Tab-separated table of N, CA and C in Angstrom:
chain	number	residue	atom	x	y	z
A	26	MET	N	3.360	-21.231	5.448
A	26	MET	CA	4.484	-20.574	6.061
A	26	MET	C	4.806	-19.299	5.277
A	27	SER	N	4.963	-18.227	5.950
A	27	SER	CA	5.302	-16.958	5.330
A	27	SER	C	6.794	-16.894	5.028
A	28	THR	N	7.121	-16.105	4.006
A	28	THR	CA	8.522	-15.881	3.670
A	28	THR	C	8.764	-14.381	3.479
A	29	ALA	N	10.018	-14.008	3.450
A	29	ALA	CA	10.374	-12.601	3.250
A	29	ALA	C	9.979	-12.121	1.857
A	30	ARG	N	9.655	-13.009	0.953
A	30	ARG	CA	9.313	-12.651	-0.431
A	30	ARG	C	7.804	-12.642	-0.704
A	31	ASP	N	6.969	-12.706	0.317
A	31	ASP	CA	5.515	-12.783	0.131
A	31	ASP	C	4.913	-11.569	-0.570
A	32	PHE	N	5.563	-10.402	-0.491
A	32	PHE	CA	5.004	-9.200	-1.096
A	32	PHE	C	5.781	-8.736	-2.323
A	33	ASP	N	6.607	-9.606	-2.897
A	33	ASP	CA	7.393	-9.230	-4.074
A	33	ASP	C	6.521	-8.799	-5.252
A	34	PHE	N	5.303	-9.309	-5.334
A	34	PHE	CA	4.427	-8.944	-6.458
A	34	PHE	C	4.078	-7.457	-6.468
A	35	PHE	N	4.277	-6.739	-5.345
A	35	PHE	CA	4.032	-5.296	-5.289
A	35	PHE	C	5.143	-4.476	-5.945
A	36	PHE	N	6.331	-5.048	-6.115
A	36	PHE	CA	7.492	-4.281	-6.563
A	36	PHE	C	7.248	-3.652	-7.931
A	37	GLY	N	7.670	-2.399	-8.071
A	37	GLY	CA	7.553	-1.690	-9.340
A	37	GLY	C	6.799	-0.391	-9.176
A	38	ASP	N	6.480	0.210	-10.311
A	38	ASP	CA	5.718	1.460	-10.366
A	38	ASP	C	4.356	1.164	-10.972
A	39	TRP	N	3.302	1.678	-10.320
A	39	TRP	CA	1.935	1.340	-10.713
A	39	TRP	C	1.054	2.587	-10.745
A	40	ASP	N	0.101	2.601	-11.669
A	40	ASP	CA	-1.017	3.540	-11.619
A	40	ASP	C	-2.152	2.778	-10.963
A	41	VAL	N	-2.716	3.329	-9.895
A	41	VAL	CA	-3.731	2.608	-9.130
A	41	VAL	C	-4.999	3.443	-8.965
A	42	ALA	N	-6.089	2.768	-8.661
A	42	ALA	CA	-7.371	3.423	-8.380
A	42	ALA	C	-7.796	3.024	-6.971
A	43	HIS	N	-8.275	3.994	-6.209
A	43	HIS	CA	-8.701	3.750	-4.826
A	43	HIS	C	-10.164	4.123	-4.658
A	44	ARG	N	-10.785	3.495	-3.682
A	44	ARG	CA	-12.156	3.846	-3.271
A	44	ARG	C	-12.159	4.051	-1.774
A	45	ARG	N	-12.949	4.996	-1.334
A	45	ARG	CA	-13.135	5.190	0.106
A	45	ARG	C	-14.547	5.709	0.344
A	46	ARG	N	-15.022	5.495	1.538
A	46	ARG	CA	-16.341	5.993	1.930
A	46	ARG	C	-16.296	7.513	2.044
A	47	THR	N	-17.378	8.169	1.648
A	47	THR	CA	-17.429	9.624	1.779
A	47	THR	C	-17.477	10.033	3.243
A	48	ASP	N	-18.023	9.161	4.092
A	48	ASP	CA	-18.004	9.370	5.543
A	48	ASP	C	-17.594	8.046	6.178
A	49	PHE	N	-16.320	7.924	6.576
A	49	PHE	CA	-15.819	6.638	7.057
A	49	PHE	C	-16.508	6.159	8.335
A	50	LEU	N	-17.212	7.013	9.035
A	50	LEU	CA	-17.935	6.599	10.242
A	50	LEU	C	-19.336	6.073	9.931
A	51	ASP	N	-19.773	6.232	8.676
A	51	ASP	CA	-21.106	5.802	8.269
A	51	ASP	C	-20.980	4.696	7.225
A	52	ALA	N	-21.275	3.474	7.633
A	52	ALA	CA	-21.140	2.329	6.721
A	52	ALA	C	-22.095	2.399	5.537
A	53	HIS	N	-23.078	3.275	5.578
A	53	HIS	CA	-24.054	3.403	4.499
A	53	HIS	C	-23.761	4.589	3.593
A	54	SER	N	-22.685	5.300	3.842
A	54	SER	CA	-22.353	6.451	2.992
A	54	SER	C	-21.871	5.967	1.626
A	55	GLY	N	-21.842	6.868	0.683
A	55	GLY	CA	-21.423	6.530	-0.673
A	55	GLY	C	-19.912	6.368	-0.779
A	56	TRP	N	-19.499	6.021	-1.969
A	56	TRP	CA	-18.080	5.820	-2.256
A	56	TRP	C	-17.574	6.928	-3.158
A	57	GLU	N	-16.311	7.289	-2.991
A	57	GLU	CA	-15.652	8.182	-3.926
A	57	GLU	C	-14.396	7.478	-4.411
A	58	GLU	N	-14.038	7.730	-5.667
A	58	GLU	CA	-12.867	7.103	-6.255
A	58	GLU	C	-11.841	8.158	-6.608
A	59	PHE	N	-10.557	7.780	-6.519
A	59	PHE	CA	-9.494	8.704	-6.899
A	59	PHE	C	-8.283	7.906	-7.374
A	60	ALA	N	-7.519	8.523	-8.249
A	60	ALA	CA	-6.344	7.883	-8.838
A	60	ALA	C	-5.113	8.182	-8.000
A	61	ALA	N	-4.104	7.320	-8.135
A	61	ALA	CA	-2.833	7.512	-7.445
A	61	ALA	C	-1.740	6.789	-8.221
A	62	THR	N	-0.518	7.095	-7.873
A	62	THR	CA	0.615	6.313	-8.360
A	62	THR	C	1.226	5.615	-7.157
A	63	ASN	N	1.756	4.437	-7.403
A	63	ASN	CA	2.321	3.642	-6.323
A	63	ASN	C	3.692	3.136	-6.753
A	64	ARG	N	4.632	3.146	-5.832
A	64	ARG	CA	5.987	2.651	-6.089
A	64	ARG	C	6.394	1.779	-4.905
A	65	CYS	N	6.883	0.588	-5.184
A	65	CYS	CA	7.276	-0.334	-4.121
A	65	CYS	C	8.657	-0.896	-4.421
A	66	TRP	N	9.498	-0.982	-3.384
A	66	TRP	CA	10.847	-1.530	-3.539
A	66	TRP	C	11.260	-2.277	-2.284
A	67	SER	N	12.238	-3.154	-2.458
A	67	SER	CA	12.721	-4.027	-1.393
A	67	SER	C	13.872	-3.387	-0.627
A	68	LEU	N	13.989	-3.757	0.647
A	68	LEU	CA	15.091	-3.342	1.509
A	68	LEU	C	15.625	-4.566	2.247
A	69	PHE	N	16.870	-4.502	2.687
A	69	PHE	CA	17.464	-5.527	3.553
A	69	PHE	C	17.315	-6.946	3.003
A	70	ASP	N	17.675	-7.107	1.740
A	70	ASP	CA	17.619	-8.434	1.087
A	70	ASP	C	16.255	-9.098	1.202
A	71	GLY	N	15.205	-8.316	1.074
A	71	GLY	CA	13.849	-8.855	1.105
A	71	GLY	C	13.208	-8.901	2.472
A	72	ALA	N	13.910	-8.563	3.520
A	72	ALA	CA	13.343	-8.610	4.870
A	72	ALA	C	12.394	-7.443	5.133
A	73	ALA	N	12.387	-6.462	4.237
A	73	ALA	CA	11.483	-5.310	4.373
A	73	ALA	C	11.176	-4.772	2.988
A	74	ASN	N	10.057	-4.053	2.877
A	74	ASN	CA	9.792	-3.293	1.661
A	74	ASN	C	9.002	-2.037	1.999
A	75	ILE	N	9.141	-1.079	1.105
A	75	ILE	CA	8.463	0.223	1.238
A	75	ILE	C	7.474	0.340	0.096
A	76	ASP	N	6.306	0.809	0.400
A	76	ASP	CA	5.236	1.032	-0.565
A	76	ASP	C	4.851	2.506	-0.442
A	77	GLU	N	5.175	3.316	-1.455
A	77	GLU	CA	4.909	4.760	-1.405
A	77	GLU	C	3.789	5.107	-2.387
A	78	MET	N	2.788	5.838	-1.918
A	78	MET	CA	1.634	6.203	-2.729
A	78	MET	C	1.528	7.718	-2.816
A	79	ASP	N	1.232	8.222	-4.025
A	79	ASP	CA	1.037	9.655	-4.243
A	79	ASP	C	-0.347	9.869	-4.831
A	80	CYS	N	-1.160	10.687	-4.154
A	80	CYS	CA	-2.523	10.996	-4.589
A	80	CYS	C	-2.606	12.492	-4.890
A	81	PRO	N	-2.155	12.931	-6.077
A	81	PRO	CA	-2.072	14.363	-6.355
A	81	PRO	C	-3.427	15.076	-6.351
A	82	THR	N	-4.492	14.414	-6.769
A	82	THR	CA	-5.804	15.073	-6.783
A	82	THR	C	-6.375	15.241	-5.381
A	83	GLU	N	-5.897	14.422	-4.432
A	83	GLU	CA	-6.382	14.496	-3.055
A	83	GLU	C	-5.464	15.329	-2.162
A	84	GLY	N	-4.240	15.587	-2.631
A	84	GLY	CA	-3.307	16.409	-1.860
A	84	GLY	C	-2.597	15.688	-0.731
A	85	PHE	N	-2.453	14.355	-0.828
A	85	PHE	CA	-1.717	13.647	0.218
A	85	PHE	C	-0.894	12.519	-0.378
A	86	LYS	N	0.016	12.015	0.432
A	86	LYS	CA	0.847	10.866	0.098
A	86	LYS	C	0.749	9.864	1.237
A	87	GLY	N	1.083	8.633	0.945
A	87	GLY	CA	1.057	7.600	1.971
A	87	GLY	C	2.255	6.692	1.845
A	88	LEU	N	2.536	5.945	2.905
A	88	LEU	CA	3.672	5.036	2.908
A	88	LEU	C	3.336	3.823	3.762
A	89	THR	N	3.727	2.657	3.262
A	89	THR	CA	3.608	1.424	4.025
A	89	THR	C	5.001	0.833	4.186
A	90	LEU	N	5.336	0.419	5.376
A	90	LEU	CA	6.591	-0.284	5.641
A	90	LEU	C	6.227	-1.679	6.112
A	91	ARG	N	6.674	-2.697	5.379
A	91	ARG	CA	6.440	-4.088	5.769
A	91	ARG	C	7.769	-4.687	6.222
A	92	LEU	N	7.756	-5.351	7.364
A	92	LEU	CA	8.953	-5.974	7.916
A	92	LEU	C	8.695	-7.461	8.115
A	93	PHE	N	9.675	-8.277	7.810
A	93	PHE	CA	9.556	-9.717	7.998
A	93	PHE	C	10.425	-10.142	9.181
A	94	ASP	N	9.836	-10.859	10.115
A	94	ASP	CA	10.546	-11.356	11.289
A	94	ASP	C	10.972	-12.791	11.001
A	95	HIS	N	12.254	-12.992	10.679
A	95	HIS	CA	12.741	-14.318	10.327
A	95	HIS	C	12.555	-15.329	11.470
A	96	ALA	N	12.741	-14.891	12.697
A	96	ALA	CA	12.616	-15.803	13.837
A	96	ALA	C	11.190	-16.311	13.998
A	97	ALA	N	10.222	-15.426	13.826
A	97	ALA	CA	8.818	-15.811	13.997
A	97	ALA	C	8.221	-16.364	12.710
A	98	GLY	N	8.851	-16.087	11.557
A	98	GLY	CA	8.307	-16.520	10.271
A	98	GLY	C	7.096	-15.726	9.844
A	99	THR	N	6.995	-14.482	10.345
A	99	THR	CA	5.865	-13.617	9.990
A	99	THR	C	6.327	-12.236	9.606
C-alpha cells in the first residue's frame, strides 16, 4: 500500500550525477554524464513534493511534482 510519505527519502539538497544517451532515439548510442544539484521538499502535509534539479553545465533545469491521491492510495 502506498502512502503520502513514500518519497520522503528524496527530501534535502543533493549533488547528483546523471547519464543519458548521446542520441535518445538510438538505443546503441553512447552515454554522456553530467553533474547536477537537486533539492526536494514537501508540500501539503506530505500529500505532494517538489523535486528541483539544476544542471549548470548543460544549461537547463528540471522539476518533478509528485502528488498523492489519498482516496485511491496512489
